Amino acid sequence: MESLLVLVGLIVLAIPVTIIVLLVGQSRLRRRVETLEAQIANLPTEVVGEDLKPTLKAQPAQTPVESEDRKAGPWSPPKAESTETPADMAMAEPTEPSRAVVFRRERIAALGAWLRENWFYAVSALSLALAGIFLVQYGVENGLLPPAARVAAALAFGVALIGAGEFLRRRFGDGEDSATAYLPSVFSGAGLVTLFGGILAARQLYDLIGPETALIALVLVALIGLVFGWFHGPLLAAVGLIGAFAAPFLVGGASEDPTWLYGYFFVIAVLGLGVDTVRRWAWVSVLTLFGAYSACLLVVLSSPLTEPGYLTSVGALALIAIAIPVRRVWPDHAGPMIVEMLRRQKGAPWPEFPTRLAFAAVTASSVILSVHWADSAGEFWLGVCLLAGLTLALMLWARDARALQDLTVLPALGLIWFVLRHGLDNGSVVRVFAETYVETAEADYPMVITLLVALGALISVLAAWRSFGADRAKAAWAGAAALFAPVMEIALEVGWRPADVIGAYPWALHAIILGALMVVLAERFARVDGENRMRPALATLSALSCLAFACVIVLSSAALTIALVITVVVAAALDRKFTLPPMSWFIWAGVFTVTVRLILDPGLDWASYAPVGEMTLVYGSATFGFFVAWLLLKPLDRPVATLMLESAAWATGGILLTLLLLRWLEGIGEVGAENSHWGAGLLSVIWLLLAYAQVQRFKLGGKLQPVRYLLAVFFAAHGVLRLGLALTELNPLLDRYADPVLGPPVLNTLAVAYLLPALAIGLSAWRIPAIPLRLKQVSYTTAGALIAVWLGLTIRHFWQGAAGMYEGNGVTQPELYTYTMTLLIIGAVLFYQSLARQSDLMRKAGLAVIGLAVAKVFLIDIAGLGGLIRVFSLLALGLALAGLAWLNRWAKLRHSPQEPEALDH
């Protein structure tokens, strides 16, 4: 009875298939007739038979490749092999991407048109595949047929579908011009899916076979599908792949350990890539990898305990995506790399499809492996091994694949990120490492840090080896060798803090060993390269960085700053001795790092309370080191490094003098620097010097120019804010309770608060030749205003003393007379200099000052002065004006080319 029911079910399933076949045949026949009628209607009325025959004979015979391409299916076939010579191909400039580009507009349009025309084939394949899978499950609820019989029926049904498809292909054909087009692919594809579903059901639903037997059976079916895929069109490949990936989820069932499914999906991926590597449809490979990654993801989401198998399969998918498309055990991808497309010129070739496919697979695998969370130490080491293995595979196994060189950076960066993130998130291995010496101080030395550093060193050494054998990317591989191991150690320092567990000196020893390794690489590169200094310079930079990193670990704050300055000097000396232009990068980074330490961390706060001797040593060493490095690089053509060192030396030297004066005044003053006019003025000098150091670097230009603008504005704003406090709230003239003026007349804290910032602004504007004109004018104006303020306060302090600086105490007659004389002297000096230099601007400034003195005498002095002082004031004004008039007349006579005109003409 059960067998009868199965037979009836098969007959019922065959009815819609038969109807579809008849409809398709009728539709195709009608379309062919309409096409022939249209061609006959377009023929000319007079056709000479003799002229027609040579035309038909002249048509080339259809090649086997074209015959196969006619069965290409939903998307247009790939371009036929070109017969052009290499010289012709070199002369021709491609104007569009490679024909193997899968997702092009015309291909998407062709797919849509094919589906609109032939959607019933897809529905038929889906119906047959589902029929085979549901046949396995038939009777589960009703208890019909034992499990073995159900599986056998499904397998028999699958074999029958494959046999039917093959019979149709051999008997009636599968070309576009046959009535049975696509039907062999529909039947054979549905049969393959049914076979996959039957084997999966035998394993998952009924546990009739073990995972090993299931995998062997699935491999055999995949091999069968591989063979059929080579003969049938892409429709079979698409049906087989989609059905094979969906079968485990359609069959259902439960398994205590579904890890073996990753092996099944891997086999299907090999099947799809194997078919496409012969037929070159391209999109089948994309479909294969998308299905494999998606199916593996669904399995791990439903069964998180299978994550090790998931990670392993993901790594394996990247490897087969590299090897199978080029049909090579040792990959040999040629053509341009993906990274070369960032600067692709018009007409340059695009990367080949196998290169793009490998890039997508390696990217996906690297991202998955690097972002997954390792729940245990085993998973952590598995992730490390897979990422390192993928990196090493691209460096060693794919060494002949020039187009894949840039892919090595993906798993390499993924490895560093995986190690860093495990430390930042306090993973299981980090916790065990941190608790090594918690229970006993005599515990064994934890090797995890050393192993990871050794792994980084191994990758750096292999990158150097690739650099020795490379042709076009020697510097890139050398840079990778110089960077990877130090960056790995920095990631461990940031995320794992090894010095807290194993101690500072053992951890610094790791950096020293890496530095020694980089010295060896620098020597090897220098021996091979001769006059080309790029690779030795990169290795030397890495060695200096390792040395600086070791200093960061073991030295105190002050010693670290001095050590960094020494590395900058050493870099400049190496550049001077061996002509290593890339050393400018290290010098730039060193100057920036030292400046940050001097200003921010530990910065000016540390300088305010540290011992004066230690503070002087740090800032003095930085100034002297920058100056020495500048002298070393001055004969060389190093504009960036030279300007950086020059501006840093000026700024650091000025900051040192300012801090020394600040600390001395704090020792004798009544209040601190934060609450005094002299303290605010000195702090403004520091920030203004930093601002002008950035202004001096404006002429470097480049992408960092906006950053320099922001830094200059930031520093200048701090300086102006401090200066504003010194002029207003902390000014002893405006606040009765402000900190008193310290020191004798002229040489007092008023000069520190106002004259010193004026000199810093004026000298900085004068020293920088490339300063913008408007900024120079503003700087000179500000400096002049500050000098005027200082001069006025100094005169008041001379006559009133420190106790009488407050403006509420009034103005004495000698003080008022001194202001007048000072204005006259300043105006006379400016006026004389304007005549000597023939400066109209200076002449106007002198006249303005003299006019101010005249106004003061007539508006203030006459009313405020009395006795002889009033007389002397007016007498001095008259004599000064008379002398200036004579001086003006004399200068005009001296410089005028013609005789002066008479007054009574």
PDB file of N, CA and C in Angstrom, residues 433-434 436-437 441 444-446 449-450 489 492-493 496-512 549-550 552-555:
ATOM      1  N   PHE A 433      46.578  35.359  31.969  1.00  0.00           N
ATOM      2  CA  PHE A 433      47.893  36.003  31.964  1.00  0.00           C
ATOM      3  C   PHE A 433      48.043  36.976  33.131  1.00  0.00           C
ATOM      4  N   ALA A 434      47.007  37.757  33.411  1.00  0.00           N
ATOM      5  CA  ALA A 434      47.082  38.732  34.501  1.00  0.00           C
ATOM      6  C   ALA A 434      47.154  38.072  35.867  1.00  0.00           C
ATOM      7  N   THR A 436      48.806  35.350  36.641  1.00  0.00           N
ATOM      8  CA  THR A 436      49.914  34.397  36.681  1.00  0.00           C
ATOM      9  C   THR A 436      50.577  34.355  38.039  1.00  0.00           C
ATOM     10  N   TYR A 437      50.880  35.513  38.597  1.00  0.00           N
ATOM     11  CA  TYR A 437      51.625  35.570  39.861  1.00  0.00           C
ATOM     12  C   TYR A 437      50.750  35.988  41.043  1.00  0.00           C
ATOM     13  N   ALA A 441      54.377  33.747  43.672  1.00  0.00           N
ATOM     14  CA  ALA A 441      55.358  34.531  42.930  1.00  0.00           C
ATOM     15  C   ALA A 441      56.337  33.650  42.176  1.00  0.00           C
ATOM     16  N   ASP A 444      55.424  29.719  36.818  1.00  0.00           N
ATOM     17  CA  ASP A 444      56.191  29.694  35.579  1.00  0.00           C
ATOM     18  C   ASP A 444      55.970  30.969  34.775  1.00  0.00           C
ATOM     19  N   TYR A 445      56.995  31.335  34.053  1.00  0.00           N
ATOM     20  CA  TYR A 445      56.914  32.540  33.229  1.00  0.00           C
ATOM     21  C   TYR A 445      55.845  32.356  32.158  1.00  0.00           C
ATOM     22  N   PRO A 446      54.899  33.314  32.028  1.00  0.00           N
ATOM     23  CA  PRO A 446      53.843  33.182  31.005  1.00  0.00           C
ATOM     24  C   PRO A 446      54.416  33.448  29.611  1.00  0.00           C
ATOM     25  N   ILE A 449      52.792  36.180  25.849  1.00  0.00           N
ATOM     26  CA  ILE A 449      53.265  37.437  25.273  1.00  0.00           C
ATOM     27  C   ILE A 449      54.463  37.188  24.356  1.00  0.00           C
ATOM     28  N   THR A 450      55.366  36.379  24.828  1.00  0.00           N
ATOM     29  CA  THR A 450      56.554  36.087  24.021  1.00  0.00           C
ATOM     30  C   THR A 450      56.185  35.391  22.716  1.00  0.00           C
ATOM     31  N   GLU A 489      53.586  44.598  19.009  1.00  0.00           N
ATOM     32  CA  GLU A 489      54.010  44.854  20.391  1.00  0.00           C
ATOM     33  C   GLU A 489      53.258  46.038  20.988  1.00  0.00           C
ATOM     34  N   LEU A 492      49.881  44.810  22.047  1.00  0.00           N
ATOM     35  CA  LEU A 492      49.977  44.094  23.321  1.00  0.00           C
ATOM     36  C   LEU A 492      50.137  45.066  24.484  1.00  0.00           C
ATOM     37  N   GLU A 493      50.906  46.126  24.282  1.00  0.00           N
ATOM     38  CA  GLU A 493      51.099  47.107  25.348  1.00  0.00           C
ATOM     39  C   GLU A 493      49.792  47.819  25.686  1.00  0.00           C
ATOM     40  N   TRP A 496      47.073  44.570  26.693  1.00  0.00           N
ATOM     41  CA  TRP A 496      47.410  43.534  27.664  1.00  0.00           C
ATOM     42  C   TRP A 496      48.203  44.059  28.856  1.00  0.00           C
ATOM     43  N   ARG A 497      48.899  45.199  28.710  1.00  0.00           N
ATOM     44  CA  ARG A 497      49.741  45.780  29.766  1.00  0.00           C
ATOM     45  C   ARG A 497      50.701  44.736  30.343  1.00  0.00           C
ATOM     46  N   PRO A 498      51.591  44.184  29.545  1.00  0.00           N
ATOM     47  CA  PRO A 498      52.469  43.100  30.036  1.00  0.00           C
ATOM     48  C   PRO A 498      53.398  43.522  31.158  1.00  0.00           C
ATOM     49  N   ALA A 499      53.815  44.797  31.178  1.00  0.00           N
ATOM     50  CA  ALA A 499      54.750  45.234  32.213  1.00  0.00           C
ATOM     51  C   ALA A 499      54.170  45.084  33.606  1.00  0.00           C
ATOM     52  N   ASP A 500      52.851  45.147  33.744  1.00  0.00           N
ATOM     53  CA  ASP A 500      52.236  44.978  35.058  1.00  0.00           C
ATOM     54  C   ASP A 500      52.332  43.544  35.555  1.00  0.00           C
ATOM     55  N   VAL A 501      52.581  42.597  34.668  1.00  0.00           N
ATOM     56  CA  VAL A 501      52.633  41.184  35.049  1.00  0.00           C
ATOM     57  C   VAL A 501      54.062  40.676  35.082  1.00  0.00           C
ATOM     58  N   ILE A 502      54.800  40.851  34.000  1.00  0.00           N
ATOM     59  CA  ILE A 502      56.148  40.287  33.922  1.00  0.00           C
ATOM     60  C   ILE A 502      57.221  41.293  34.300  1.00  0.00           C
ATOM     61  N   GLY A 503      56.849  42.555  34.497  1.00  0.00           N
ATOM     62  CA  GLY A 503      57.818  43.573  34.849  1.00  0.00           C
ATOM     63  C   GLY A 503      58.235  44.414  33.658  1.00  0.00           C
ATOM     64  N   ALA A 504      58.710  45.627  33.954  1.00  0.00           N
ATOM     65  CA  ALA A 504      59.047  46.571  32.886  1.00  0.00           C
ATOM     66  C   ALA A 504      60.269  46.121  32.095  1.00  0.00           C
ATOM     67  N   TYR A 505      61.303  45.653  32.805  1.00  0.00           N
ATOM     68  CA  TYR A 505      62.537  45.317  32.095  1.00  0.00           C
ATOM     69  C   TYR A 505      62.384  44.090  31.204  1.00  0.00           C
ATOM     70  N   PRO A 506      61.756  42.985  31.642  1.00  0.00           N
ATOM     71  CA  PRO A 506      61.544  41.869  30.698  1.00  0.00           C
ATOM     72  C   PRO A 506      60.705  42.267  29.489  1.00  0.00           C
ATOM     73  N   TRP A 507      59.703  43.106  29.713  1.00  0.00           N
ATOM     74  CA  TRP A 507      58.880  43.531  28.588  1.00  0.00           C
ATOM     75  C   TRP A 507      59.664  44.448  27.656  1.00  0.00           C
ATOM     76  N   ALA A 508      60.493  45.335  28.212  1.00  0.00           N
ATOM     77  CA  ALA A 508      61.323  46.194  27.373  1.00  0.00           C
ATOM     78  C   ALA A 508      62.350  45.379  26.590  1.00  0.00           C
ATOM     79  N   LEU A 509      62.765  44.244  27.168  1.00  0.00           N
ATOM     80  CA  LEU A 509      63.721  43.396  26.459  1.00  0.00           C
ATOM     81  C   LEU A 509      63.139  42.866  25.151  1.00  0.00           C
ATOM     82  N   HIS A 510      61.836  42.615  25.121  1.00  0.00           N
ATOM     83  CA  HIS A 510      61.203  42.198  23.866  1.00  0.00           C
ATOM     84  C   HIS A 510      61.389  43.273  22.790  1.00  0.00           C
ATOM     85  N   ALA A 511      61.193  44.537  23.183  1.00  0.00           N
ATOM     86  CA  ALA A 511      61.359  45.629  22.228  1.00  0.00           C
ATOM     87  C   ALA A 511      62.812  45.756  21.776  1.00  0.00           C
ATOM     88  N   ILE A 512      63.745  45.549  22.695  1.00  0.00           N
ATOM     89  CA  ILE A 512      65.159  45.633  22.334  1.00  0.00           C
ATOM     90  C   ILE A 512      65.522  44.544  21.326  1.00  0.00           C
ATOM     91  N   PHE A 549      60.356  52.796  22.124  1.00  0.00           N
ATOM     92  CA  PHE A 549      59.314  52.077  22.854  1.00  0.00           C
ATOM     93  C   PHE A 549      59.876  51.449  24.127  1.00  0.00           C
ATOM     94  N   ALA A 550      61.080  50.887  24.050  1.00  0.00           N
ATOM     95  CA  ALA A 550      61.710  50.341  25.254  1.00  0.00           C
ATOM     96  C   ALA A 550      61.955  51.432  26.284  1.00  0.00           C
ATOM     97  N   VAL A 552      60.144  54.097  26.654  1.00  0.00           N
ATOM     98  CA  VAL A 552      58.835  54.427  27.228  1.00  0.00           C
ATOM     99  C   VAL A 552      58.488  53.485  28.376  1.00  0.00           C
ATOM    100  N   ILE A 553      58.885  52.225  28.227  1.00  0.00           N
ATOM    101  CA  ILE A 553      58.512  51.221  29.225  1.00  0.00           C
ATOM    102  C   ILE A 553      59.296  51.394  30.515  1.00  0.00           C
ATOM    103  N   VAL A 554      60.595  51.633  30.427  1.00  0.00           N
ATOM    104  CA  VAL A 554      61.451  51.540  31.605  1.00  0.00           C
ATOM    105  C   VAL A 554      61.852  52.887  32.194  1.00  0.00           C
ATOM    106  N   LEU A 555      61.808  53.961  31.433  1.00  0.00           N
ATOM    107  CA  LEU A 555      62.337  55.225  31.914  1.00  0.00           C
ATOM    108  C   LEU A 555      61.269  56.052  32.609  1.00  0.00           C
TER     109      LEU A 555
END
